[in-house]
Amino acid sequence: MNEKWYAGVDLGGTTIKMAFISEYGELIKKWEIPTDTSDQGKNITKDIGKSIDEMLDALQVSKEKLNGIGMGAPGFIDLSRGFIYKAVNIGWVNFPLKERLEMETGLPVIVDNDANLAAVGEMWRGAGDGAKDLLCVTLGTGVGGGIVANGKILHGTNGMAGEIGHITAIAEGGAPCNCGKTGCIETIASATGISRLANEGLDAHPDSILHAAAAKEGGITSKDVFEACEQNDELALSILAEVGYHLGLMIANLSNAINPGKIVLGGGVSKAGDQLLKPVKANFEKFALPRVKEGAEFAIATLGNDAGVFGGAWMAKRSCEETKM
Amino acid sequence: MNEKWYAGVDLGGTTIKMAFISEYGELIKKWEIPTDTSDQGKNITKDIGKSIDEMLDALQVSKEKLNGIGMGAPGFIDLSRGFIYKAVNIGWVNFPLKERLEMETGLPVIVDNDANLAAVGEMWRGAGDGAKDLLCVTLGTGVGGGIVANGKILHGTNGMAGEIGHITAIAEGGAPCNCGKTGCIETIASATGISRLANEGLDAHPDSILHAAAAKEGGITSKDVFEACEQNDELALSILAEVGYHLGLMIANLSNAINPGKIVLGGGVSKAGDQLLKPVKANFEKFALPRVKEGAEFAIATLGNDAGVFGGAWMAKRSCEETKM
């Protein structure tokens, strides 16, 4: 059988997620290995290469089955060279990732940032459902994003496109953000932001059931807030309204500019599902132009942690096809 | 000589701007004809075809010199078919523009909206200076825009990409906008918006020199406001500060998402030059991510009313090149 496979690799600070995915987007095999951040991460490319070979052996498949590797990495990346300027959690500084991984594996490698890969992963095999103009909003510890226009990831002039977590939601007097600015949407709509809003609201809401959540180890999580909403807790409902308002407004403003066909919400916070989707959509519809609104469909991401490996495989597939042309 | 020309056509409610432009972007000949909006605009394509033939005759050049036509039109357009759903100022309803103009001229025609053509015109031969990731903000009677990513116009899922005039600047209590929403950036940063702010501020500023401008025929224009700024008029300065704040914030938010290398301000209001650029840049720098800020350069549009015909010629050239491949 001539069907080719692609390897998707999604590098995180603690684990490396890996998968073989067929050219038709079928998941053949998925596994993960620990991220070895010792020695400034110099073993990582070797570990990946070795693990790919071992898995091929285990599956009794020759290496010729693999057409290429698409890899997602965190940090500042020179995308054309697959060169990592700095990835703090990994230990890399000026690390030629593409070059090294190609050397280890003998396969063509394409590198992109993890949020972008998650977006094309959802486009190909997830909630994006093949939409060629897609906005992916990842609501996790922070807020990330990926923008796909006409089937291609928007990278911008120096690889920063899609950094939608740092769009300013509250221009004056907003909470401080990790990026050094204040009032970024990340300070409101991330898991961290939701916890912050809950903690700040406790004093004004002495009867809130979130006081119990605050007393437990780890304090209030975004999950606690969504659960409290289901019990009509006033504080929790006010937080959900605030998150929905700012997120819906931000997405509408961005959509008036890029006119996506699909808007996918992913990341841990998106597990709240309809509870989150409803206020976000209501505010989106208030602030988007009529035809922009008509063109856009909302969905919750469906691939979860697999979005990155699917996106990696897609990028490798696209890249191989273009090279052949 | 084998050099080919392209015709750029920019359709407005009163005149049709036309030009022959060489494949190298040199302006060969520029002229205009009146827009005949009688009979629901049914003579327009004939007028264009005839005018092109007459101009070729006058220049003693054969029609073979022309490779194609790129035309900008206002209204709602199905870009793939070059079909105009509705262009109120022209009179067209469900008008197959591309088909008709190809029939009249025997040349391949590509149609796009006028703000997008202005953006690629500036990219090719104007202030964009060849930047492949470009945000063009047109500050005229309204606020329009065009986004170029990796050398191509962003169209979005139903041709609405670049409608940045309707990004919400004031979410609650903003002025009503023509689009039916309130607080759009167009209600502040357009010529109309600036006049409105000036008129609204007159009572609170009894000593403003803008009272004299208000008394003249046509009332206060944005030009009056910029002139009053030069004389340190308090009302005028407060308006400039407000326009600069909202425009800078909007452009920063959009830039965090699309990461442009060049930001071009065009349209009548942009003639204020540095006076406008300074507060816009200051606010942009406050709200953009550091690397986004580093990547972006501001410029005032240089092609003025010619941006559309240059953009049309560029689109025709690109389209002909792609078809040949």
XYZ file of C-alpha atoms in Angstrom:
650
model
C 0.000 0.000 0.000
C 1.361 3.373 -1.040
C -0.323 5.542 1.572
C 2.174 7.856 3.203
C 2.330 8.925 6.842
C 3.448 12.111 8.524
C 4.816 12.529 12.030
C 3.282 15.282 14.143
C 5.368 16.400 17.111
C 4.127 18.798 19.799
C 6.809 19.925 22.206
C 5.810 21.021 25.690
C 7.809 21.781 28.825
C 7.151 18.363 30.404
C 6.126 15.999 27.595
C 6.569 15.658 23.854
C 3.382 14.490 22.168
C 3.942 12.499 19.016
C 1.774 10.806 16.413
C 1.853 9.122 13.031
C -0.982 10.436 10.894
C -1.864 9.253 7.408
C -2.002 11.613 4.451
C -5.782 11.394 4.775
C -5.662 12.657 8.342
C -6.216 9.307 10.059
C -4.534 8.862 13.414
C -2.333 5.756 13.094
C -0.523 5.855 16.422
C -0.198 8.392 19.206
C 2.283 8.389 22.085
C 4.370 10.682 24.233
C 7.833 10.870 25.734
C 9.172 13.077 28.554
C 10.884 16.358 27.645
C 14.515 16.224 28.702
C 15.326 19.835 29.505
C 18.774 18.999 30.921
C 21.857 20.414 29.166
C 19.764 23.242 27.683
C 17.551 20.745 25.905
C 20.270 19.367 23.688
C 18.951 15.774 23.849
C 15.457 16.618 22.643
C 15.965 16.180 18.885
C 17.863 12.915 19.442
C 15.070 11.650 21.718
C 12.463 12.461 19.075
C 14.408 10.781 16.289
C 15.020 7.676 18.376
C 11.414 7.453 19.511
C 10.155 7.687 15.919
C 12.473 4.838 14.881
C 11.430 2.706 17.855
C 7.749 3.220 17.129
C 8.214 2.355 13.448
C 9.985 -0.860 14.546
C 7.208 -1.682 16.978
C 4.665 -1.197 14.193
C 6.875 -3.192 11.811
C 6.795 -0.396 9.271
C 9.777 0.881 7.309
C 10.925 4.478 7.603
C 10.028 5.060 3.963
C 6.427 5.192 5.044
C 7.146 8.601 6.613
C 7.126 11.593 4.273
C 8.059 14.286 6.773
C 7.731 15.767 10.235
C 5.755 18.803 11.370
C 6.735 20.062 14.770
C 5.244 22.649 17.095
C 7.452 24.444 19.578
C 6.918 27.218 22.100
C 8.964 30.424 22.160
C 10.220 32.872 19.547
C 10.810 31.143 16.231
C 12.267 32.170 12.895
C 9.749 30.167 10.911
C 11.515 30.151 7.561
C 14.614 28.548 9.065
C 12.872 26.625 11.855
C 15.278 28.348 14.201
C 14.380 28.909 17.868
C 15.659 32.193 19.258
C 14.523 31.384 22.758
C 12.235 28.825 24.385
C 12.428 29.464 28.114
C 10.645 26.291 29.303
C 12.788 24.065 27.101
C 16.168 25.670 27.673
C 16.874 26.433 24.009
C 18.704 29.600 23.042
C 19.532 30.079 19.354
C 18.737 26.466 18.609
C 18.546 25.347 14.934
C 15.635 22.961 15.533
C 14.737 22.161 11.918
C 18.368 21.521 10.973
C 19.020 19.274 13.977
C 15.852 17.242 13.648
C 16.450 16.773 9.911
C 19.946 15.568 10.714
C 18.668 13.104 13.341
C 15.863 11.691 11.218
C 16.852 12.159 7.586
C 13.335 13.500 6.996
C 12.168 16.966 5.950
C 11.021 18.968 8.977
C 8.751 21.998 9.209
C 8.497 23.991 12.428
C 5.792 26.373 13.605
C 4.518 27.633 16.923
C 2.200 25.424 18.933
C -0.854 27.716 18.865
C -0.683 27.924 15.061
C -0.418 24.150 14.712
C -3.421 23.691 16.994
C -5.390 26.015 14.675
C -4.588 24.088 11.478
C -5.095 20.809 13.334
C -8.649 21.902 14.180
C -9.103 23.134 10.604
C -8.092 19.794 9.120
C -9.593 17.228 11.424
C -11.377 19.042 14.225
C -14.063 21.671 14.809
C -12.834 23.780 11.894
C -14.405 21.267 9.562
C -12.265 22.294 6.625
C -13.121 26.007 6.849
C -10.351 27.865 5.019
C -10.788 31.082 6.997
C -10.598 30.239 10.635
C -9.932 31.984 13.909
C -8.799 29.714 16.716
C -8.847 31.109 20.261
C -7.092 28.983 22.871
C -8.209 29.702 26.416
C -5.745 27.994 28.736
C -3.397 29.302 31.426
C -2.978 32.168 28.975
C -4.878 33.121 25.832
C -3.326 32.128 22.506
C -4.531 32.014 18.982
C -4.016 31.020 15.422
C -5.468 32.663 12.341
C -5.904 30.690 9.128
C -6.658 32.704 5.990
C -7.411 30.953 2.737
C -6.066 27.698 4.169
C -2.751 29.115 5.330
C -1.550 30.179 8.762
C -1.041 33.922 9.101
C 2.479 34.488 10.353
C 2.901 38.225 9.895
C 6.121 40.078 9.328
C 8.094 38.543 12.187
C 6.064 35.495 13.196
C 3.910 37.255 15.788
C 0.534 36.990 14.039
C -2.134 35.294 16.130
C -0.928 36.712 19.462
C -4.505 37.633 20.236
C -4.121 37.098 23.987
C -2.479 40.505 24.143
C -5.214 42.436 22.455
C -6.197 45.142 24.925
C -9.650 44.596 26.403
C -9.471 47.211 29.164
C -7.442 50.157 27.949
C -7.236 52.039 31.244
C -6.901 50.484 34.698
C -6.801 46.844 33.574
C -4.948 44.136 35.501
C -1.208 43.657 34.816
C -0.368 41.016 32.180
C 2.737 38.813 31.902
C 3.631 40.648 28.688
C 4.256 43.887 30.582
C 1.095 45.651 29.410
C -2.184 45.910 31.315
C -5.756 44.936 30.513
C -4.930 42.297 27.862
C -7.777 39.869 27.127
C -5.516 37.212 28.698
C -5.956 38.921 32.087
C -9.716 38.245 31.842
C -10.511 35.222 29.669
C -7.716 32.789 30.639
C -7.975 30.258 33.469
C -5.665 32.548 35.452
C -7.789 35.587 34.649
C -11.001 33.862 35.719
C -9.414 32.830 39.041
C -8.232 36.376 39.581
C -11.677 37.836 38.939
C -13.177 35.310 41.365
C -10.703 36.090 44.131
C -11.177 39.817 43.666
C -14.944 39.436 43.890
C -15.088 37.381 47.100
C -15.277 40.345 49.518
C -18.186 41.925 47.696
C -20.036 38.578 47.610
C -19.881 37.134 51.157
C -22.531 34.513 50.315
C -20.831 33.156 47.197
C -20.186 29.420 47.172
C -16.780 30.263 45.697
C -15.568 31.020 49.249
C -15.419 27.248 49.798
C -13.436 26.786 46.582
C -11.043 29.536 47.679
C -10.308 27.666 50.913
C -9.265 24.421 49.187
C -5.751 23.647 48.011
C -4.895 25.508 44.826
C -7.695 28.020 45.384
C -10.451 28.894 42.916
C -10.110 27.400 39.425
C -12.026 28.380 36.302
C -13.809 25.031 36.615
C -15.063 26.049 40.087
C -16.436 29.243 38.579
C -18.320 27.424 35.818
C -19.723 24.915 38.327
C -20.862 27.753 40.562
C -22.604 29.324 37.549
C -24.727 26.224 37.233
C -25.911 26.835 40.768
C -26.713 30.457 39.890
C -24.013 31.847 42.143
C -24.135 35.617 41.702
C -20.374 36.194 41.732
C -19.739 33.343 39.290
C -22.454 34.603 36.940
C -21.004 38.115 36.988
C -17.579 36.700 36.067
C -19.029 34.660 33.221
C -20.822 37.776 31.970
C -17.575 39.763 32.069
C -15.563 37.059 30.297
C -18.268 36.642 27.658
C -18.508 40.361 27.090
C -14.810 41.008 26.574
C -14.213 37.825 24.599
C -17.246 38.398 22.363
C -16.270 42.019 21.718
C -12.650 41.106 20.963
C -13.651 38.317 18.578
C -16.175 40.592 16.831
C -13.592 43.341 16.353
C -11.084 40.895 14.960
C -13.724 39.276 12.767
C -14.696 42.620 11.222
C -11.092 42.731 10.027
C -10.434 39.102 9.008
C -13.963 37.738 8.342
C -13.526 34.119 9.488
C -15.930 31.359 8.431
C -15.320 29.450 11.621
C -14.405 30.576 15.121
C -13.068 27.748 17.281
C -12.661 28.079 21.035
C -10.134 25.657 22.491
C -8.029 25.136 25.612
C -9.036 24.097 29.112
C -11.494 26.949 29.684
C -13.410 25.977 26.527
C -14.473 22.751 28.256
C -17.226 24.874 29.792
C -18.877 24.421 26.383
C -22.231 26.093 25.813
C -22.048 27.851 29.151
C -19.162 29.898 27.744
C -20.236 29.869 24.105
C -23.611 31.462 24.781
C -22.449 34.790 26.280
C -19.506 34.964 23.862
C -21.824 34.548 20.865
C -24.377 37.022 22.210
C -21.713 39.719 22.502
C -20.112 38.758 19.198
C -23.461 39.225 17.486
C -23.883 42.632 19.072
C -20.537 43.942 17.839
C -19.938 42.194 14.489
C -21.120 43.583 11.141
C -24.223 41.773 9.840
C -22.447 40.017 6.941
C -19.476 39.133 9.147
C -21.900 37.624 11.641
C -23.683 35.684 8.882
C -20.386 34.247 7.648
C -19.122 33.019 11.018
C -19.956 29.845 12.863
C -18.782 29.144 16.418
C -17.526 25.779 17.630
C -15.718 24.300 20.594
C -12.423 22.615 19.665
C -12.777 18.840 19.387
C -9.196 17.556 19.167
C -8.129 18.637 22.649
C -4.461 17.872 23.246
C -4.204 16.147 19.863
C -4.707 19.366 17.878
C -0.970 20.041 17.804
C 0.082 16.684 16.333
C -2.660 16.840 13.702
C -1.562 20.380 12.845
C 2.056 19.241 12.609
C 1.125 16.442 10.224
C -0.948 18.868 8.123
C 1.923 21.339 7.863
C 4.332 18.563 6.866
C 1.877 17.289 4.261
C 1.332 20.777 2.804
C 5.032 21.481 2.766
C 5.864 18.203 1.012
C 3.148 18.795 -1.585
C 4.395 22.309 -2.305
C 7.983 21.166 -2.651
C 6.936 18.592 -5.223
C 5.124 21.138 -7.333
C 9.234 46.130 -27.379
C 7.481 43.311 -25.570
C 6.582 45.119 -22.374
C 2.946 44.536 -21.475
C 0.506 46.988 -19.956
C -2.405 46.556 -17.568
C -5.473 48.756 -17.240
C -6.424 49.831 -13.733
C -10.009 51.026 -13.331
C -11.346 52.634 -10.153
C -15.094 53.146 -10.174
C -16.587 55.888 -8.027
C -20.052 57.420 -7.807
C -19.150 60.447 -9.962
C -16.008 59.547 -11.935
C -14.235 56.456 -13.208
C -10.470 56.745 -12.818
C -8.509 54.826 -15.396
C -4.850 54.208 -16.154
C -2.496 52.153 -18.276
C 0.329 50.858 -16.118
C 3.303 48.837 -17.325
C 4.123 45.418 -15.912
C 6.911 47.150 -13.999
C 4.465 49.493 -12.282
C 5.183 52.568 -14.409
C 2.272 54.909 -15.001
C 1.885 55.202 -18.786
C -1.298 57.226 -19.002
C -3.957 58.295 -16.532
C -7.385 59.749 -17.269
C -10.961 59.758 -16.062
C -14.468 59.647 -17.429
C -17.792 60.497 -15.762
C -19.799 57.697 -14.146
C -23.089 57.297 -15.983
C -25.444 56.082 -13.281
C -28.534 56.351 -15.513
C -30.462 53.169 -16.357
C -29.099 51.469 -13.208
C -25.550 51.917 -14.454
C -25.971 49.699 -17.485
C -23.736 51.904 -19.714
C -20.719 51.816 -17.421
C -18.963 48.743 -18.792
C -19.538 49.933 -22.375
C -18.150 53.382 -21.476
C -15.038 51.798 -19.953
C -14.436 49.528 -22.937
C -14.891 52.391 -25.393
C -12.656 54.729 -23.417
C -9.858 52.152 -23.300
C -10.053 51.694 -27.081
C -10.043 55.462 -27.678
C -7.051 55.961 -25.430
C -5.128 53.144 -27.127
C -5.898 54.824 -30.489
C -4.766 58.196 -29.200
C -1.512 56.626 -28.012
C -1.216 54.730 -31.314
C -0.821 51.452 -29.495
C -2.529 48.181 -30.425
C -4.865 46.438 -28.016
C -2.441 43.525 -27.806
C -0.311 45.661 -25.561
C -2.938 45.184 -22.837
C -2.754 41.970 -20.826
C -5.768 42.486 -18.605
C -7.915 44.796 -16.517
C -8.111 45.110 -12.740
C -11.138 47.001 -11.532
C -12.171 48.309 -8.143
C -15.830 48.768 -7.343
C -17.785 49.820 -4.266
C -20.524 47.704 -2.689
C -20.984 44.041 -1.904
C -19.042 41.861 -4.322
C -18.740 38.141 -4.926
C -15.041 38.308 -5.621
C -14.593 34.918 -7.249
C -17.193 35.727 -9.916
C -16.639 39.505 -10.006
C -20.362 39.795 -9.385
C -21.829 42.894 -7.709
C -24.747 42.128 -5.404
C -25.452 45.758 -4.746
C -23.634 49.049 -5.288
C -26.004 51.766 -4.127
C -24.111 54.790 -5.530
C -23.780 53.189 -8.943
C -27.240 51.711 -9.292
C -26.114 48.128 -9.798
C -28.153 45.267 -8.378
C -26.994 41.730 -9.174
C -24.666 42.988 -11.882
C -22.156 40.519 -13.464
C -19.377 43.121 -13.746
C -16.488 40.832 -14.663
C -18.536 39.019 -17.305
C -19.812 42.221 -18.900
C -16.473 44.010 -18.936
C -14.756 40.939 -20.405
C -17.438 40.858 -23.091
C -16.961 44.563 -23.899
C -13.176 44.454 -24.004
C -12.164 40.902 -24.872
C -9.651 41.096 -22.015
C -9.451 39.134 -18.750
C -10.915 41.166 -15.884
C -10.406 40.843 -12.153
C -12.668 42.712 -9.724
C -12.078 43.622 -6.089
C -13.343 46.251 -3.706
C -11.847 49.716 -3.884
C -10.307 49.765 -0.394
C -8.470 46.481 -1.072
C -7.123 47.769 -4.392
C -5.881 50.927 -2.702
C -3.993 48.736 -0.207
C -2.189 46.660 -2.848
C -1.592 49.814 -4.909
C 0.267 51.322 -1.947
C 2.078 48.015 -1.400
C 3.304 47.885 -4.988
C 4.149 51.466 -5.835
C 3.370 53.621 -2.806
C 4.127 53.927 0.891
C 3.988 50.152 1.398
C 7.359 49.938 -0.265
C 6.927 46.291 -1.166
C 6.074 45.147 2.381
C 4.264 41.815 2.055
C 2.359 42.177 5.316
C 0.573 45.453 5.248
C -2.329 47.139 6.970
C -3.863 50.026 5.064
C -6.245 52.326 6.941
C -8.196 54.761 4.774
C -9.519 57.765 6.679
C -12.010 59.501 4.395
C -15.722 60.261 4.741
C -15.771 56.852 6.384
C -12.988 54.555 7.574
C -12.010 51.696 5.263
C -9.164 49.298 5.117
C -7.270 46.639 3.312
C -5.115 43.917 4.814
C -2.338 42.305 2.797
C -0.815 39.118 4.229
C 2.127 37.488 2.542
C 1.549 39.608 -0.563
C -2.117 38.724 -0.946
C -5.252 40.621 -0.028
C -7.204 39.066 2.836
C -10.754 38.556 1.669
C -12.190 36.375 4.406
C -15.018 33.930 4.075
C -17.490 36.225 2.332
C -15.372 39.130 1.122
C -15.774 41.272 4.231
C -12.169 41.181 5.482
C -10.643 44.628 5.936
C -13.866 46.293 7.123
C -11.905 47.845 9.940
C -14.031 51.004 10.041
C -16.606 49.037 11.977
C -14.333 47.803 14.702
C -15.912 49.009 17.929
C -13.881 51.727 19.632
C -16.466 52.783 22.224
C -18.441 49.742 23.301
C -21.057 51.543 25.391
C -22.597 54.935 24.623
C -20.732 55.571 21.364
C -22.182 57.650 18.525
C -24.461 55.916 16.011
C -22.716 54.623 12.873
C -24.123 54.215 9.330
C -23.745 50.448 9.729
C -26.420 50.353 12.428
C -24.039 49.774 15.335
C -22.686 52.435 17.681
C -19.175 53.523 18.632
C -17.413 52.197 15.507
C -13.958 53.712 14.896
C -15.540 55.342 11.825
C -17.656 57.520 14.129
C -14.427 59.013 15.535
C -11.538 58.852 13.067
C -13.298 59.663 9.764
C -13.687 63.196 8.378
C -17.332 62.961 9.404
C -16.396 61.750 12.883
C -13.930 64.582 13.408
C -16.557 67.174 12.351
C -19.029 65.619 14.737
C -16.609 65.736 17.664
C -15.848 69.381 16.867
C -19.515 70.392 16.721
C -20.259 68.549 19.932
C -17.381 70.290 21.690
C -18.261 73.868 20.712
C -20.510 74.605 23.719
C -17.898 73.508 26.235
C -15.233 75.594 24.447
C -16.739 79.061 23.886
C -13.328 80.532 22.993
C -12.420 77.928 20.354
C -11.507 79.299 16.945
C -13.608 76.472 15.522
C -16.735 78.615 16.189
C -15.753 80.661 13.134
C -15.352 77.488 11.051
C -18.758 76.297 12.240
C -20.387 79.496 10.955
C -19.059 79.121 7.391
C -20.812 77.204 4.637
C -20.413 73.461 5.080
C -19.509 73.850 8.743
C -16.400 72.453 10.445
C -14.235 70.124 8.349
C -11.461 67.846 9.569
C -9.050 70.240 7.832
C -10.346 73.089 10.024
C -9.667 70.961 13.096
C -6.072 70.189 12.077
C -5.447 73.864 11.249
C -6.827 74.875 14.642
C -4.456 72.358 16.278
C -1.544 74.254 14.792
C -2.784 77.308 16.638
C -3.025 75.305 19.878
C -6.798 75.530 19.998
C -7.848 73.567 23.072
C -10.927 71.942 21.526
C -9.047 70.962 18.374
C -6.184 69.489 20.395
C -8.584 67.440 22.512
C -10.170 66.041 19.326
C -6.785 65.131 17.861
C -5.895 63.402 21.141
C -9.140 61.421 21.044
C -8.724 60.414 17.397
C -5.086 59.432 17.983
C -5.976 57.416 21.062
C -8.745 55.345 19.497
C -6.962 54.896 16.175
C -3.667 53.931 17.834
C -5.391 51.460 20.146
C -7.401 49.898 17.300
C -4.335 49.540 15.076
C -2.309 48.036 17.948
C -5.021 45.488 18.721
C -5.284 44.503 15.093
C -1.503 44.378 14.750
C -1.163 42.010 17.706
C -3.293 39.651 15.627
C -1.907 40.176 12.102
C 1.626 41.512 12.748
C 2.010 43.882 9.776
C 5.402 45.121 8.586
C 3.938 48.350 7.326
C 0.941 50.392 8.455
C -0.195 52.909 5.853
C -2.642 55.688 6.657
C -4.444 57.033 3.598
C -7.547 59.037 2.684
C -8.290 62.743 3.049
C -7.772 62.859 6.825
C -4.266 61.403 6.425
C -3.204 64.630 4.698
C -2.713 65.971 8.216
C 0.542 63.974 8.051
C 2.782 64.019 11.116
C 0.190 65.904 13.116
C -1.981 62.784 12.961
C 0.798 60.206 12.791
C 2.402 61.309 16.053
C -0.499 60.635 18.446
C -1.503 57.489 16.525
C 2.026 56.076 16.828
C 2.333 57.024 20.505
C -0.840 55.104 21.331
C 0.071 52.225 19.029
C 3.367 51.849 20.878
C 1.578 51.822 24.199
C -0.778 48.989 23.227
C 1.219 46.790 20.814
C 3.414 43.875 21.925
C 7.134 44.729 21.845
C 7.977 42.464 18.882
C 4.858 43.580 17.001
C 5.922 47.198 17.564
C 9.468 46.439 16.369
C 8.150 44.846 13.186
C 5.835 47.679 12.178
C 6.630 50.891 10.382
C 4.085 53.690 9.884
C 3.722 55.705 6.701
C 1.305 58.132 5.110
C -0.083 56.892 1.778
C 1.722 58.453 -1.176
C -0.403 57.529 -4.190
C -3.486 59.530 -3.170
C -6.303 59.006 -5.654
C -4.063 56.890 -7.891
C -3.785 54.023 -5.383
C -6.861 52.296 -6.820
C -5.649 52.185 -10.444
C -2.208 50.952 -9.393
C -3.872 48.307 -7.235
C -6.106 47.295 -10.133
C -3.097 46.907 -12.427
C -1.276 44.860 -9.760
C -4.226 42.516 -9.305
C -4.527 42.040 -13.066
C -0.796 41.346 -13.348
C -0.872 38.818 -10.483
C -3.936 37.144 -11.870
C -2.433 36.825 -15.377
C 0.815 35.426 -13.956
C -1.019 32.840 -11.881
C -3.166 31.741 -14.800
C -0.054 31.130 -16.896
C 1.541 28.910 -14.252
